[in-house]
mmCIF file of C-alpha atoms in Angstrom:
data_model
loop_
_atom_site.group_PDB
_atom_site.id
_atom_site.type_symbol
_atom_site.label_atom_id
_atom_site.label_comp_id
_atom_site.label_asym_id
_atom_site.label_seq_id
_atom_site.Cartn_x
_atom_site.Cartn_y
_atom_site.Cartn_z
ATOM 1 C CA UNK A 1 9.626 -9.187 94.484
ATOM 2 C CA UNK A 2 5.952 -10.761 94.510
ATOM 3 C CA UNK A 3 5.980 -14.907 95.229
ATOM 4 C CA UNK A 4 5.214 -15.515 91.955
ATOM 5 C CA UNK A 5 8.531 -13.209 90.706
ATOM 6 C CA UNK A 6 10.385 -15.392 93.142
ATOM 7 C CA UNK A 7 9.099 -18.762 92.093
ATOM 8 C CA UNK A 8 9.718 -17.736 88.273
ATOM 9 C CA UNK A 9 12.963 -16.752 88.699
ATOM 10 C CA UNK A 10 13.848 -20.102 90.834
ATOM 11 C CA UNK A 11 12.257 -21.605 87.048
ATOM 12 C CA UNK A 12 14.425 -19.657 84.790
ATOM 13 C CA UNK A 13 17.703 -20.650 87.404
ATOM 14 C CA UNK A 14 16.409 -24.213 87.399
ATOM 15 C CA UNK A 15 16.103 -24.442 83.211
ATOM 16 C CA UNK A 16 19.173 -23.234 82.597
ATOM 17 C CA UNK A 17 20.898 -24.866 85.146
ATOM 18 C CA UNK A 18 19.497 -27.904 83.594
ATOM 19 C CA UNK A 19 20.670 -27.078 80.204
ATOM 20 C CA UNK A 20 23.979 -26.014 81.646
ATOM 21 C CA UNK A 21 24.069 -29.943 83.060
ATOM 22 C CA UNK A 22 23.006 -31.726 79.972
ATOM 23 C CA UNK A 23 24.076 -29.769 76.767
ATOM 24 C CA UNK A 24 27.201 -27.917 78.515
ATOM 25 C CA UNK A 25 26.102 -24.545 77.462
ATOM 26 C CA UNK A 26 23.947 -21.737 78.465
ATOM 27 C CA UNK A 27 20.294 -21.136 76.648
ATOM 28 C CA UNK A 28 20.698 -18.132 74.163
ATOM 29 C CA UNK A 29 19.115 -14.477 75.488
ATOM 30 C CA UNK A 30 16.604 -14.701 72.612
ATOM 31 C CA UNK A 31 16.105 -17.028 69.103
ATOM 32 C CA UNK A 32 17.646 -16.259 66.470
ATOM 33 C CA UNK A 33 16.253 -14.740 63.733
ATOM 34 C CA UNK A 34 17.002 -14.792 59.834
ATOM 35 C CA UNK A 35 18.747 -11.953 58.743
ATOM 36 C CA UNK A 36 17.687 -8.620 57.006
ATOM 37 C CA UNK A 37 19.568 -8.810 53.974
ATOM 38 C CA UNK A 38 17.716 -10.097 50.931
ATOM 39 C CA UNK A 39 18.299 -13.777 50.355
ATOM 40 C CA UNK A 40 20.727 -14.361 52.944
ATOM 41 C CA UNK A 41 20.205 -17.939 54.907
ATOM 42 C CA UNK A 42 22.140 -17.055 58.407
ATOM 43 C CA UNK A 43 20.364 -16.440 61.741
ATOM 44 C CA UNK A 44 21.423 -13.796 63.879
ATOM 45 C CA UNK A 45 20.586 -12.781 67.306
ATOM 46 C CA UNK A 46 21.987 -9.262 66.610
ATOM 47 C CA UNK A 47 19.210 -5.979 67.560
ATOM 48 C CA UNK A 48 20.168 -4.332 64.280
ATOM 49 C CA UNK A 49 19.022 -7.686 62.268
ATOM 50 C CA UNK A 50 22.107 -8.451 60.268
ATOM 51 C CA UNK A 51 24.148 -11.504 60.782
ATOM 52 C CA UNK A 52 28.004 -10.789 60.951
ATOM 53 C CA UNK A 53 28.747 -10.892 56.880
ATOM 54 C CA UNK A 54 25.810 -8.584 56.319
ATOM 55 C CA UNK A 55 26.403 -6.241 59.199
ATOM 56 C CA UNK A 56 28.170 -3.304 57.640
ATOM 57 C CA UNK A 57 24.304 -2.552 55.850
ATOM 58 C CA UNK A 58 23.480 -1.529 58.967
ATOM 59 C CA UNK A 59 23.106 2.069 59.793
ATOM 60 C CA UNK A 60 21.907 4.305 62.209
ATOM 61 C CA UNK A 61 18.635 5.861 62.470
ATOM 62 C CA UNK A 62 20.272 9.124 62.498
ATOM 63 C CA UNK A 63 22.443 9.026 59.587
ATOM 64 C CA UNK A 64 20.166 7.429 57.601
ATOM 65 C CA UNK A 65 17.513 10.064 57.616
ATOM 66 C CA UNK A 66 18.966 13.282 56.414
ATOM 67 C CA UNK A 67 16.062 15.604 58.420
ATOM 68 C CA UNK A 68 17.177 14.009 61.474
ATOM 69 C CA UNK A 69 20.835 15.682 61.440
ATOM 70 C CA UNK A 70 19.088 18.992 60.972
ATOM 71 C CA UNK A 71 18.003 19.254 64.717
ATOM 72 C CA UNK A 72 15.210 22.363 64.985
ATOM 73 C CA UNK A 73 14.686 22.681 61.676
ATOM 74 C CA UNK A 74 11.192 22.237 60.112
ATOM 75 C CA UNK A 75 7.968 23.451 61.418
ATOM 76 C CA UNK A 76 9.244 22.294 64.949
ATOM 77 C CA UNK A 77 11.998 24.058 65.420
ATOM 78 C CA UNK A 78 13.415 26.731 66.994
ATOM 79 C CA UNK A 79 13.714 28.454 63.683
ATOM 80 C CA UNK A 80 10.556 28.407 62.961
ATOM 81 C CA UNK A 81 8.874 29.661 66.469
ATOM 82 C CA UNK A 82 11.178 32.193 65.948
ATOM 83 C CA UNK A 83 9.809 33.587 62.522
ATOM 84 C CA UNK A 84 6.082 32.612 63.568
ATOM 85 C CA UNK A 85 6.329 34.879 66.728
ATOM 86 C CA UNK A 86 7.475 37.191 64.927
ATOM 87 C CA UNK A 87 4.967 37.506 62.430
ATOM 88 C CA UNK A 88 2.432 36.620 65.246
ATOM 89 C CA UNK A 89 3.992 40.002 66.469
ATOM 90 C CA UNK A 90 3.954 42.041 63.205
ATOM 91 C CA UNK A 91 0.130 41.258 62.421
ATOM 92 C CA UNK A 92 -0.441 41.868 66.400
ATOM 93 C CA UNK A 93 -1.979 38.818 66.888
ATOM 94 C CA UNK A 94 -5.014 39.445 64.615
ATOM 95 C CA UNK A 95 -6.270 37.159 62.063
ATOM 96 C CA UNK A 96 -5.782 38.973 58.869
ATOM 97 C CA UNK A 97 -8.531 37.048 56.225
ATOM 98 C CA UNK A 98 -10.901 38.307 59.370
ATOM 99 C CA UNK A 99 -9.876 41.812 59.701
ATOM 100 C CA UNK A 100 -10.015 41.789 55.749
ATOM 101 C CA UNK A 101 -13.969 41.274 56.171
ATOM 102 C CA UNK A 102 -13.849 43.827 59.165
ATOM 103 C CA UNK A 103 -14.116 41.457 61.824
ATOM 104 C CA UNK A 104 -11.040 41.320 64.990
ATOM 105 C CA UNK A 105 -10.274 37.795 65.793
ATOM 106 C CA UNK A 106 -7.278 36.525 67.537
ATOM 107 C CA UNK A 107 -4.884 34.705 65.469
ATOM 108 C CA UNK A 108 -3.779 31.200 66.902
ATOM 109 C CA UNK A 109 -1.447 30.070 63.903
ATOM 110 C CA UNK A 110 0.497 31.354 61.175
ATOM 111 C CA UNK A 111 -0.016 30.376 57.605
ATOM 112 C CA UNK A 112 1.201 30.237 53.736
ATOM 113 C CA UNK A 113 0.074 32.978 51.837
ATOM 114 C CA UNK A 114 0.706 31.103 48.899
ATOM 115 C CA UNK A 115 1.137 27.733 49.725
ATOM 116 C CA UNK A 116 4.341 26.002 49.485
ATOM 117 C CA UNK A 117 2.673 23.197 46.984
ATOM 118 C CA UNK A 118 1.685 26.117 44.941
ATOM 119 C CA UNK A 119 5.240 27.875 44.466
ATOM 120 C CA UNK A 120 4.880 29.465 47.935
ATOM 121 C CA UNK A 121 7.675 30.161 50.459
ATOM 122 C CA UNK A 122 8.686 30.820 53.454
ATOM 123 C CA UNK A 123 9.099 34.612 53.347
ATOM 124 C CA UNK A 124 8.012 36.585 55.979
ATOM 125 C CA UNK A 125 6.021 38.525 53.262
ATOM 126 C CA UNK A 126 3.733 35.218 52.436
ATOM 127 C CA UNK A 127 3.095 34.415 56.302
ATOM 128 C CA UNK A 128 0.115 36.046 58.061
ATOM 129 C CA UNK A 129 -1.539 35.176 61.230
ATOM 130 C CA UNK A 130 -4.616 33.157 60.497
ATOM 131 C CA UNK A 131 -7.718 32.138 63.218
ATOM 132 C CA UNK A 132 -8.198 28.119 63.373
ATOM 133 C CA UNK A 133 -11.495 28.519 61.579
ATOM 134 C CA UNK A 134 -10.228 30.869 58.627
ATOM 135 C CA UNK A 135 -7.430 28.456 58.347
ATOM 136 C CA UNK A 136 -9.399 25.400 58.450
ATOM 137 C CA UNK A 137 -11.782 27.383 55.544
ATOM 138 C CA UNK A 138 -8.131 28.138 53.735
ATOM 139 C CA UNK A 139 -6.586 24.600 53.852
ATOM 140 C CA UNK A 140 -10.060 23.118 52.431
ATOM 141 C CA UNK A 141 -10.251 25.017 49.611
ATOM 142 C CA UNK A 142 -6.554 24.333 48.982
ATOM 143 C CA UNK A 143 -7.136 20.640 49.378
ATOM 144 C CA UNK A 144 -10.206 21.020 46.600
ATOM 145 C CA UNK A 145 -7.488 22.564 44.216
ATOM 146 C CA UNK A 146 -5.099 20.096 44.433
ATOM 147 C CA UNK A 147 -7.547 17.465 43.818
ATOM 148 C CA UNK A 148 -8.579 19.540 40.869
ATOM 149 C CA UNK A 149 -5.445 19.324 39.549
#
């Protein structure tokens, strides 16, 4: 503990000894703060937000998102490493728009055939291994159609 830890502390000890003295009572860990619900008037002090008649509208981050009970699903999970090696494996690591224009690049990612704004899915049979600059040329020209309408 530095000096000036020390001689903070020996503040905070001498404040609230002080209010212990005059007002009988501790000082509060933090100020409370109006609560969350809409047009509610009570202060609370409570992390969630909600003073005690609103705090059953609390919920937890978990439940409240439905993705976040699906742990490893989505483009992050384990799932999906698992199908993107494997197609990874299938097209041997090759970018396929580039070996379709006779050229052998190695394929960093795996992309939509069709993509899944477009009616796409996630069928083995619409992934292929893609380069970053084919799919960087494939995700631009997507963009341009969506915007197109």
């Amino acid at each position: 503990m530095t000096a000036g830890q020390a001689q903070l502390r020996g503040y905070r000890e001498f404040f609230t000894l002080q209010c212990i003295t005059t007002t009988g009572t501790t000082m509060p860990s933090k100020p409370p703060r109006p609560c969350r619900a809409p047009a509610c008037g009570n202060k609370t002090t409570a992390s969630h937000g909600y003073c005690e008649e609103h705090e059953h509208l609390h919920k937890a981050w978990a439940t409240r998102k439905a993705w976040a009970t699906r742990k490893g699903s989505g483009r992050g999970g384990r799932p999906w490493r698992r199908k993107r090696d494997a197609v990874l494996r299938r097209d041997q690591g090759l970018c396929q728009p580039c070996l379709k224009n006779n050229r052998v690049t190695p394929a960093a990612q795996v992309d939509h055939i069709i993509p899944k704004a477009e009616g796409g899915t996630d069928a083995d049979s619409n992934l292929q291994a893609i380069c970053k600059a084919c799919h960087d040329v494939k995700t631009q020209a997507e963009a341009k159609r969506a915007q197109q309408g």
